[in-house]
Short mmCIF file of C-alpha atoms in Angstrom, two decimals:
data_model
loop_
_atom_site.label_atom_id
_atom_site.label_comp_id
_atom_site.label_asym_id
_atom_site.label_seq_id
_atom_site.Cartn_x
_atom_site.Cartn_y
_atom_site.Cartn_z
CA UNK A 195 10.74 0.41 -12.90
CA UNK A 196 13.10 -1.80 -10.43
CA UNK A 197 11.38 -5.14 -9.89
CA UNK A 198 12.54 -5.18 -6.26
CA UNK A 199 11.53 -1.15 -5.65
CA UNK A 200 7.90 -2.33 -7.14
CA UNK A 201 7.22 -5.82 -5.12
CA UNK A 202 8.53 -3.32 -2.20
CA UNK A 203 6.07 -1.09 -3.12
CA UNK A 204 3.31 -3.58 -2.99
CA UNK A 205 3.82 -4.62 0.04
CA UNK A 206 3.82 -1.51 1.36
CA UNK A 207 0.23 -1.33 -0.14
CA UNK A 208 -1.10 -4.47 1.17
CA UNK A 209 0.21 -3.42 4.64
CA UNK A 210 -1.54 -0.23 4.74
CA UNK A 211 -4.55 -2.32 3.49
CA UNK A 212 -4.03 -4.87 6.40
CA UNK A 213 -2.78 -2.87 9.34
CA UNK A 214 -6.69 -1.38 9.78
CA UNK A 215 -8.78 -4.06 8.72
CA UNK A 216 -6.41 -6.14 11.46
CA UNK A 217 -6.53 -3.12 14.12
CA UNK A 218 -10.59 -2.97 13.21
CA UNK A 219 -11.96 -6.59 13.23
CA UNK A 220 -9.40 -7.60 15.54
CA UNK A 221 -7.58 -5.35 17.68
CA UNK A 222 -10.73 -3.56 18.62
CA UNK A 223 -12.61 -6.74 19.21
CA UNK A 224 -10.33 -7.51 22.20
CA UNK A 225 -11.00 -4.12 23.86
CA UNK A 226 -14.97 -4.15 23.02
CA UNK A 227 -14.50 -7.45 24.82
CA UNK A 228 -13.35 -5.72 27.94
CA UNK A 229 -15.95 -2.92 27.87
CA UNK A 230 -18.50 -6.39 28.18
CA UNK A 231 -19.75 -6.92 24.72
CA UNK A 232 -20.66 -10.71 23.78
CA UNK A 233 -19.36 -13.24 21.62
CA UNK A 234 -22.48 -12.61 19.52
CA UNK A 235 -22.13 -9.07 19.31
CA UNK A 236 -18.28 -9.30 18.57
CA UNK A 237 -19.55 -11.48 16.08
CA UNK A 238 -21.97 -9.21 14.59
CA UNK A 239 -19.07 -6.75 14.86
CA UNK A 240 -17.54 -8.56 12.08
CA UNK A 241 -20.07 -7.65 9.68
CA UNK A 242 -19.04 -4.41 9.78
CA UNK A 243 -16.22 -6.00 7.31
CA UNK A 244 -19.34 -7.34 4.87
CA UNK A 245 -18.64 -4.53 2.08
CA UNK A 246 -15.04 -6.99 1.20
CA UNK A 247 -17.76 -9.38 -0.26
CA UNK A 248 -19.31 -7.46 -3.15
CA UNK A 249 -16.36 -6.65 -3.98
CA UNK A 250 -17.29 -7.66 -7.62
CA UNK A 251 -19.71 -4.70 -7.94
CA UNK A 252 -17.53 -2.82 -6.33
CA UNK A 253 -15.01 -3.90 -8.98
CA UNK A 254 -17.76 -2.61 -12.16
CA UNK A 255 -17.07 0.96 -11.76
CA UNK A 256 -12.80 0.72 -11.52
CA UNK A 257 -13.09 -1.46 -14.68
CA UNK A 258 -15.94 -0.31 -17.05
CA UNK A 259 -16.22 3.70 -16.28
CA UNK A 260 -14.19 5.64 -18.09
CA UNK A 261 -13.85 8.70 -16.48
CA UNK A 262 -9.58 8.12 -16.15
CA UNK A 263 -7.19 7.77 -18.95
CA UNK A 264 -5.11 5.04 -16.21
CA UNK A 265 -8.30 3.68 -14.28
CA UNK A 266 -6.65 1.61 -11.56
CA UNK A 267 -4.35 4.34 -10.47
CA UNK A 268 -6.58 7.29 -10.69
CA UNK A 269 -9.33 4.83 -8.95
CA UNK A 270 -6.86 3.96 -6.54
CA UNK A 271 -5.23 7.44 -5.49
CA UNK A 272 -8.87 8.63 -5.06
CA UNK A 273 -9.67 5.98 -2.41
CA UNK A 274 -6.73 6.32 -0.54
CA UNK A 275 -7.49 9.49 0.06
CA UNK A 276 -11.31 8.81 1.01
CA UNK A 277 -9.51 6.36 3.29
CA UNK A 278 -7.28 8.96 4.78
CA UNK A 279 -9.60 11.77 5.89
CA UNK A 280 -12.43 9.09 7.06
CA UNK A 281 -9.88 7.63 9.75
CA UNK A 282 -8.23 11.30 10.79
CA UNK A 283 -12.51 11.47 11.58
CA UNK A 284 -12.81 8.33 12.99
CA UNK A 285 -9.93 9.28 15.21
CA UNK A 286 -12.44 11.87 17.02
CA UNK A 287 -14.50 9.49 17.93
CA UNK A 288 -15.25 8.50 21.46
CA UNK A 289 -16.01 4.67 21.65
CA UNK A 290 -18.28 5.30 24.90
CA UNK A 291 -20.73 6.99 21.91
CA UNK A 292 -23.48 5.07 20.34
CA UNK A 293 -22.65 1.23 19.17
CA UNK A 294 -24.89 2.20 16.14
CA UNK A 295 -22.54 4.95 15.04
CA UNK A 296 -19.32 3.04 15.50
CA UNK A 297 -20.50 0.18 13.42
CA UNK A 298 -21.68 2.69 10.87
CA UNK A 299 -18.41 4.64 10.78
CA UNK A 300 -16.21 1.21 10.33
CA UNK A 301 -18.40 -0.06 7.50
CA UNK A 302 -17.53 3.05 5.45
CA UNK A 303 -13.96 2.67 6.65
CA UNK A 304 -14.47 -1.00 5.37
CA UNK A 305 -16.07 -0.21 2.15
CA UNK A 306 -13.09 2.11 0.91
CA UNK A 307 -10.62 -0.56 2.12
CA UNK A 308 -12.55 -2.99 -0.36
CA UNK A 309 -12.98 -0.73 -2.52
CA UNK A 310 -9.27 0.06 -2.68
CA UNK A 311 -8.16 -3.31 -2.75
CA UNK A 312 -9.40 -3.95 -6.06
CA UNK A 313 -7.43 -1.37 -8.20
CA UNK A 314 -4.68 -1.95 -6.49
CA UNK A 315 -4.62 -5.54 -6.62
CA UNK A 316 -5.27 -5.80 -10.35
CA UNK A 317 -2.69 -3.17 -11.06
CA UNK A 318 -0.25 -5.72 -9.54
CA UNK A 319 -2.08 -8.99 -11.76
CA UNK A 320 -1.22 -6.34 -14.56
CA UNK A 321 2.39 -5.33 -13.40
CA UNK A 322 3.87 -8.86 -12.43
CA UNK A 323 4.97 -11.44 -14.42
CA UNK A 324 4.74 -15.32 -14.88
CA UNK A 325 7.70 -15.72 -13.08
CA UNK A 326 6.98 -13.02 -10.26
CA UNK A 327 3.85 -14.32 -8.92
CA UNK A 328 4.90 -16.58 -6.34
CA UNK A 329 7.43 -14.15 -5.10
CA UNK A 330 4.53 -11.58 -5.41
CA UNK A 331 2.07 -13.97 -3.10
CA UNK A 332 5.08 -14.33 -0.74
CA UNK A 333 5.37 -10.63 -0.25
CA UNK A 334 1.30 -10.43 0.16
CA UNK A 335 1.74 -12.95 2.76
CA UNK A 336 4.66 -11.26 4.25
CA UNK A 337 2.51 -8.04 4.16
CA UNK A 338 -0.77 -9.71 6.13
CA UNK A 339 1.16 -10.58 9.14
CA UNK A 340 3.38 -7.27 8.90
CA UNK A 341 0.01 -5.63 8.96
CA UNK A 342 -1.25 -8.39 11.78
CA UNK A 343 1.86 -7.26 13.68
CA UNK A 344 1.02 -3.48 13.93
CA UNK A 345 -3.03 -4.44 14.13
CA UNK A 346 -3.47 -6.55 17.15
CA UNK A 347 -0.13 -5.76 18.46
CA UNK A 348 1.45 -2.37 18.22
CA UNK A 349 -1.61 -0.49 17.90
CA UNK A 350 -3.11 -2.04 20.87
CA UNK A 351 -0.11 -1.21 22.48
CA UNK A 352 -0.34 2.42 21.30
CA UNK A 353 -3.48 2.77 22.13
CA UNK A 354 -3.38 1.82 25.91
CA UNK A 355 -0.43 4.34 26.22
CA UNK A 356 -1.88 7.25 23.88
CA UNK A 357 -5.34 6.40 23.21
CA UNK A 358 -7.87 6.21 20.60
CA UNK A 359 -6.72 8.92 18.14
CA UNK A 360 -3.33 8.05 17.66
CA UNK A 361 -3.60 4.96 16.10
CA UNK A 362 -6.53 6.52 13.44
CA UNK A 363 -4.27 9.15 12.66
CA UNK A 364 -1.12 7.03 11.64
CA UNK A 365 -3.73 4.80 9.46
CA UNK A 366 -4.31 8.25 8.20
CA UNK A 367 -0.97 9.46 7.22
CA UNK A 368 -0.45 5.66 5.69
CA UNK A 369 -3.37 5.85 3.23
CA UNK A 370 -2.08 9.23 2.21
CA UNK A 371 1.07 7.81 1.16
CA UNK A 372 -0.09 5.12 -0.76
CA UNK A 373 -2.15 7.49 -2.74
CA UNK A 374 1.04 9.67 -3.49
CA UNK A 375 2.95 6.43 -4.30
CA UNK A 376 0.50 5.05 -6.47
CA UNK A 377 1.04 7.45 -9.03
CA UNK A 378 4.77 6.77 -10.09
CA UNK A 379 3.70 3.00 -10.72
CA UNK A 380 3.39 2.57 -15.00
CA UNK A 381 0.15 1.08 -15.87
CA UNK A 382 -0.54 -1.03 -18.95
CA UNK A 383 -3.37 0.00 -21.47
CA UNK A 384 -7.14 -0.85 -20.27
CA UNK A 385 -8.44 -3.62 -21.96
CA UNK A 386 -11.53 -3.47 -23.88
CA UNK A 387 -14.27 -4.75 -21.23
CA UNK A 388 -16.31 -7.43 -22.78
CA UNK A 389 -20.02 -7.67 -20.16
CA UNK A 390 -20.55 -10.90 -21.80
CA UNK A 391 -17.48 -12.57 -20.80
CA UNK A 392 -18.22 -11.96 -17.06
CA UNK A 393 -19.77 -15.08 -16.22
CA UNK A 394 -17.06 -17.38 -18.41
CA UNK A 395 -14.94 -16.56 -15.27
CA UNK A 396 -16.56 -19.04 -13.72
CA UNK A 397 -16.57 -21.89 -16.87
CA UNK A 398 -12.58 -22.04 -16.99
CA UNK A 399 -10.96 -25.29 -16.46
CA UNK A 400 -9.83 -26.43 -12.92
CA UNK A 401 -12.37 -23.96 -11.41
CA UNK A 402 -14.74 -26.12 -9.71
CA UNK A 403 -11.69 -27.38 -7.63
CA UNK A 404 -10.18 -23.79 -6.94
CA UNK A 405 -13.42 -21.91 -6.07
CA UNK A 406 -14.11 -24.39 -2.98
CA UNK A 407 -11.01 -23.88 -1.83
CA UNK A 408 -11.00 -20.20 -2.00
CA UNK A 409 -14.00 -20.13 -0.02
CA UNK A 410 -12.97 -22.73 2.89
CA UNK A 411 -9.37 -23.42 3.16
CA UNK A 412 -8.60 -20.27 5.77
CA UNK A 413 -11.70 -19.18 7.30
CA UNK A 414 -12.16 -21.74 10.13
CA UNK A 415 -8.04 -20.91 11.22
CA UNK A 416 -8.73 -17.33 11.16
CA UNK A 417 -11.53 -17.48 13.38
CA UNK A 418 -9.85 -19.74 15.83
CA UNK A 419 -7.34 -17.00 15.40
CA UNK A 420 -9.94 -13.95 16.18
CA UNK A 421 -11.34 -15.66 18.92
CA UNK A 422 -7.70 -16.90 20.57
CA UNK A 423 -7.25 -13.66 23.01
CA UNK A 424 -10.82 -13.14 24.14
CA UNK A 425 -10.39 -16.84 25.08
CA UNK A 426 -6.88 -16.26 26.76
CA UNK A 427 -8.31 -13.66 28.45
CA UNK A 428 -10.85 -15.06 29.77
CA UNK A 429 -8.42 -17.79 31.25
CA UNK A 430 -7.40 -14.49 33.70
CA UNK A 431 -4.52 -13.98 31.73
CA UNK A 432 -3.66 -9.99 31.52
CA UNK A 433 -4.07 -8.29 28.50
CA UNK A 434 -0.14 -6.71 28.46
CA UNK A 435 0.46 -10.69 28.20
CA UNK A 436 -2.13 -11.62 25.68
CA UNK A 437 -1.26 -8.41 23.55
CA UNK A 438 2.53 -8.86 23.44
CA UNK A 439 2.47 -12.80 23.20
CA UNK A 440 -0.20 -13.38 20.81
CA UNK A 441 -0.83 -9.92 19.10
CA UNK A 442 3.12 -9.27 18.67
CA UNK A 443 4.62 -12.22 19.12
CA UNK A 444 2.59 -14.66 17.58
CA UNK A 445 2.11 -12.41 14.62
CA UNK A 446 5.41 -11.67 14.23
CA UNK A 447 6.10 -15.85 14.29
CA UNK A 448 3.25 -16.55 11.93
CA UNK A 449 5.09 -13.39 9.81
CA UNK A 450 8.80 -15.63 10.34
CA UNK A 451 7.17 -19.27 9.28
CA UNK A 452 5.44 -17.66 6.35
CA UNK A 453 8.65 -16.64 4.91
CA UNK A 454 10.49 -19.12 5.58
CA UNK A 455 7.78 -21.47 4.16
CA UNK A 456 7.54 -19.64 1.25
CA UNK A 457 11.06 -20.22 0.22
CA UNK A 458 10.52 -23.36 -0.84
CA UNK A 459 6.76 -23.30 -2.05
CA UNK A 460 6.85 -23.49 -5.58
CA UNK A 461 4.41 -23.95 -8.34
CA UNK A 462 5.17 -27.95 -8.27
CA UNK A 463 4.51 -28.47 -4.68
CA UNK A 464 1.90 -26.03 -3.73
CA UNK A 465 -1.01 -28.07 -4.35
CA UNK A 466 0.56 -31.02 -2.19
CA UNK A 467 1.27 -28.86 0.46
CA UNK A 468 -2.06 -27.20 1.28
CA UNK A 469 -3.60 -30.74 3.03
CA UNK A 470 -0.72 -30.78 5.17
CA UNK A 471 -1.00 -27.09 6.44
CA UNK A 472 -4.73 -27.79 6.75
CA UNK A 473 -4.19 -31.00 8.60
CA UNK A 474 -1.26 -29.11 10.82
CA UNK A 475 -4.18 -25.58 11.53
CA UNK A 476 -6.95 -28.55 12.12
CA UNK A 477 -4.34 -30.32 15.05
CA UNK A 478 -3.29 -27.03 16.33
CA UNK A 479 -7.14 -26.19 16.96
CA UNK A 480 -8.35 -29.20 18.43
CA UNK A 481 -5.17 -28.83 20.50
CA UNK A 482 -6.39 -25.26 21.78
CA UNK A 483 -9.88 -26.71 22.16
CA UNK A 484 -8.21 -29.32 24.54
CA UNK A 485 -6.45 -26.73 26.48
CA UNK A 486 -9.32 -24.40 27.26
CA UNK A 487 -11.58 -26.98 27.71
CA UNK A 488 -9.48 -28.51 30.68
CA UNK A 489 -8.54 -25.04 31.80
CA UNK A 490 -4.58 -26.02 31.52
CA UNK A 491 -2.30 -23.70 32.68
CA UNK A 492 -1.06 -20.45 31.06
CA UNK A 493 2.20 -21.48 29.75
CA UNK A 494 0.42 -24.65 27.88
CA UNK A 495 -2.40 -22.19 26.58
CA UNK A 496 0.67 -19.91 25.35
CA UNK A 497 2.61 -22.93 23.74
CA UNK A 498 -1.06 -23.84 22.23
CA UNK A 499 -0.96 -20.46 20.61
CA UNK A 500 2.26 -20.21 19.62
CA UNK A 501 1.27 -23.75 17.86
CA UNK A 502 -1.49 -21.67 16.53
CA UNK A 503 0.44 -18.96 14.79
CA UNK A 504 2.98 -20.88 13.28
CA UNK A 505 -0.29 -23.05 11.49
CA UNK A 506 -1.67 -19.07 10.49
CA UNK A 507 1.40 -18.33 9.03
CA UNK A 508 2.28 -21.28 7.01
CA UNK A 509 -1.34 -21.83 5.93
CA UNK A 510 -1.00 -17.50 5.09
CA UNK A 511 1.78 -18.07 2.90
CA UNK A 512 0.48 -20.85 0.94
CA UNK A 513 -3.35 -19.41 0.28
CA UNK A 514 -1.73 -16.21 -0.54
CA UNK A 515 0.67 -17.65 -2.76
CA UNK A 516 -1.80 -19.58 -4.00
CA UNK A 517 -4.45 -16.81 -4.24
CA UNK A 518 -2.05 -14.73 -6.15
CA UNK A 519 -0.97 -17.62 -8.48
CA UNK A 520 -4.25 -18.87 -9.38
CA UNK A 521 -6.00 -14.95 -9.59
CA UNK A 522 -3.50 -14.58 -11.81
CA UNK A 523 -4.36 -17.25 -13.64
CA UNK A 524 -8.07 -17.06 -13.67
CA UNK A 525 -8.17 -13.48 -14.56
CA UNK A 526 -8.60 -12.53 -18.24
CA UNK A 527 -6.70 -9.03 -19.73
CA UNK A 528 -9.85 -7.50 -20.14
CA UNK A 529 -11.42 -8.28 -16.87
CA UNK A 530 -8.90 -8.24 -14.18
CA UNK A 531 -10.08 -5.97 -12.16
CA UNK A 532 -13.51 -7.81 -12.03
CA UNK A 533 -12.30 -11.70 -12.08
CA UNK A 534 -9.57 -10.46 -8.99
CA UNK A 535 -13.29 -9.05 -7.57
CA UNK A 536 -15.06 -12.48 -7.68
CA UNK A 537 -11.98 -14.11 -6.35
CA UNK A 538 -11.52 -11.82 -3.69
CA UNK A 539 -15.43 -11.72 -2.98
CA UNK A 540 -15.68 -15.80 -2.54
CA UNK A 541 -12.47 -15.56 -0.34
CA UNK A 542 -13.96 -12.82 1.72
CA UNK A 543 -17.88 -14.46 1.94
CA UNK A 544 -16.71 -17.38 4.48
CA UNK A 545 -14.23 -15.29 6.37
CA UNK A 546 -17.01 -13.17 7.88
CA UNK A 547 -19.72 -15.73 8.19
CA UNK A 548 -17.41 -17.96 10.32
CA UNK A 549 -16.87 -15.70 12.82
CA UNK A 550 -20.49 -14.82 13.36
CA UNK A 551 -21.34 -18.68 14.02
CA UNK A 552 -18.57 -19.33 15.75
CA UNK A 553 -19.66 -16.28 18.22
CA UNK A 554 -22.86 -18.21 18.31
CA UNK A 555 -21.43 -21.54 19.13
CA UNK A 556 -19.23 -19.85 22.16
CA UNK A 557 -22.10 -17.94 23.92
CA UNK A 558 -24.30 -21.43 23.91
CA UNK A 559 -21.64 -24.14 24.06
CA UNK A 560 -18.33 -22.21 25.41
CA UNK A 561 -14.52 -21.73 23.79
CA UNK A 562 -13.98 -25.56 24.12
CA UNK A 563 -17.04 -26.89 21.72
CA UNK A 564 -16.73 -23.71 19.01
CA UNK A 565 -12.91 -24.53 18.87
CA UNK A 566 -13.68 -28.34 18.23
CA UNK A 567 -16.16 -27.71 15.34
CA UNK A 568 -13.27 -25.43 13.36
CA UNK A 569 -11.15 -27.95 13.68
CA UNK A 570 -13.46 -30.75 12.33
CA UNK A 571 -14.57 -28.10 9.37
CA UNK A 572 -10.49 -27.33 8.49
CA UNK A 573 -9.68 -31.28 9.04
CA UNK A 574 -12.76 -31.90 6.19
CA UNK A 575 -11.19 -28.94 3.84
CA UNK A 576 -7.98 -30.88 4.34
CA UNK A 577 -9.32 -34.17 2.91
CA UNK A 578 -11.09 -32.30 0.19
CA UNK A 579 -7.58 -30.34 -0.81
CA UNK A 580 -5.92 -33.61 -1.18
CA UNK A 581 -8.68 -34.76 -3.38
CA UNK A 582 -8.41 -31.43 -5.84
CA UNK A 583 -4.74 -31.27 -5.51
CA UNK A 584 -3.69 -32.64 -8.83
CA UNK A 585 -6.55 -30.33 -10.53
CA UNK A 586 -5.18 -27.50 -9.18
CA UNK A 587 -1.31 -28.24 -10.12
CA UNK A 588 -2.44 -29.01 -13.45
CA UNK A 589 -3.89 -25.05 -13.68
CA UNK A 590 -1.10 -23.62 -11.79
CA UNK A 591 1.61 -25.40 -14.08
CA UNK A 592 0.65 -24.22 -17.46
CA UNK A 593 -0.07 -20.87 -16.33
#
């Protein structure tokens, strides 16, 4: 197959994969905010994403049953399509029903979005290339904020013109696509899976100073991130301002500086440049913790966040260059679909714990004190990058 028709067919994957988990844990945050729910129970609303964390059980099944002759396809096809009828359901659903039943109805949308991401994934860790990976993280990253773009942006838009249902139903007709297009991608033989090689995932050199990184380097942006229109709006700016500024146009500037900033990432300067991204998110933060804690006006709030997505998208592109790169690396033949599962799973863990104590820290202390504390906790994952950073060029080198 065309190299260029297949990264363009992965991103079209990790899009659909993004555009709803965006639209879900962030787009409908913002109007859940407006109907009066907390900062804890937003929080808490972020849990309904918990099922991307075990995604290394949910990895088992894809790579030790063998009830297909090509597993991550036929695993993958069958998702999509669990993925496409639950949001054509979820698009009947009035939000003015039971909170129960929403959350209940998202965490299965969540746990098939998991789910799919892990055939899908390691399909591309078996489809790409030494030489295609950090092309192959660039297009991932390209994908998140194409996906951010149509999440907090275009479907918010959609949805205050059209409502609800329309929104659910293009998810729909996106995850039924990917399940067509899934099946005219080649897939390698299955490995023979080896149980007792699971847990020498986590003995291979230059781990110890990947895994922390993993787990810490983007959670404390994202949340500043997550929490950045509430906070705008509560600074009486209206939400047509907040959606197309931030939700559009921030997203599509984080999308423009994670390009451009991947054109010049490279396996020999990677490692060196993830302090400086994480010292640039940790400024931009306290910056934004300045702002709303003096109440400045909107335009400085809007330069703030504009500050804000341009530190998303370069710190994007290099995790998810990185991410790719080193999943790569650190997943065996016969266990990619699993070692791409813990990878995925430590990644995941922080990025939905954050959130809930950072919903904590701005119902007791307010937006100024919770912004202040992710920016101390990214400024300390800065210092400790710089630390690891010759450990990790010396895996990502060789590989």
């Amino acid at each position: 197959m065309n190299r260029a028709l297949l990264q363009l067919m992965f991103f079209w994957f990790n899009v659909s994969l993004t555009l709803p988990v965006t639209w879900l844990m962030l787009g409908l945050p913002l109007i859940l905010h407006q109907q009066g729910w907390s900062g804890q129970q937003l929080g808490l609303f972020q849990l309904a994403a918990l099922p991307a964390v075990i995604k290394l059980w949910l990895a088992l099944p894809v790579e030790r049953a063998r009830l297909f002759r090509q597993r991550y396809k036929s695993w993958g096809s069958l998702l999509w399509l669990g993925l496409a009828l639950l949001f054509a359901l979820l698009s009947q659903f009035d939000l003015q029903q039971n909170k129960s039943l929403l959350f209940v109805l998202l965490l299965c949308c969540s746990l098939l979005l998991a789910w799919c991401d892990v055939p899908v994934n390691a399909l591309a860790i078996a489809l790409f290339h030494d030489g295609e990976q950090a092309r192959a993280g660039s297009v991932r990253a390209a994908a998140l904020f194409t996906g951010a773009v149509g999440g907090s942006g275009i479907m918010l838009l959609l949805w205050q013109h059209y409502g609800w249902a329309l929104p659910c139903l293009l998810m729909s007709a996106a995850a039924l696509i990917c399940a067509l297009l899934l099946r005219l991608l080649p897939e390698p033989p299955a490995g023979a899976y080896r149980r007792s090689e699971m847990l020498g995932f986590f003995r291979q050199p230059g781990g110890k100073g990947w895994y922390p990184l993993c787990v810490l380097a983007f959670p404390f942006l994202g949340s500043g991130w997550l929490w950045l229109k509430p906070l705008l709006l509560d600074a009486g700016l209206p939400m047509q301002q907040v959606i197309m500024w931030v939700g559009v146009g921030g997203s599509m500037t984080g999308a423009l500086v994670s390009l451009v900033g991947a054109r010049w990432l490279n396996r020999s300067n990677a490692s060196s440049a993830l302090p400086g991204w994480l010292l640039f998110a940790g400024l931009s933060l306290l910056l934004l913790a300045a702002g709303v804690s003096l109440k400045l006006s909107a335009a400085l709030l809007l330069a703030i966040s504009t500050l804000m997505a341009c530190a998303i998208g370069g710190l994007s592109a290099l995790m998810f260059m990185l991410m790719f790169m080193l999943m790569m690396a650190f997943s065996r033949a016969e266990n990619r679909a699993v070692d791409y599962g813990i990878q995925a799973s430590l990644f995941t863990l922080s990025r939905l714990s954050v959130p809930l104590f950072s919903g904590l820290l701005l119902d007791r202390f307010g937006g100024g004190v919770m912004l202040t504390v992710l920016a101390l906790c990214t400024l300390a994952v800065a210092l400790y990058a710089w630390l690891q950073r010759r450990v990790i060029a010396a895996r990502l080198l060789p590989s």
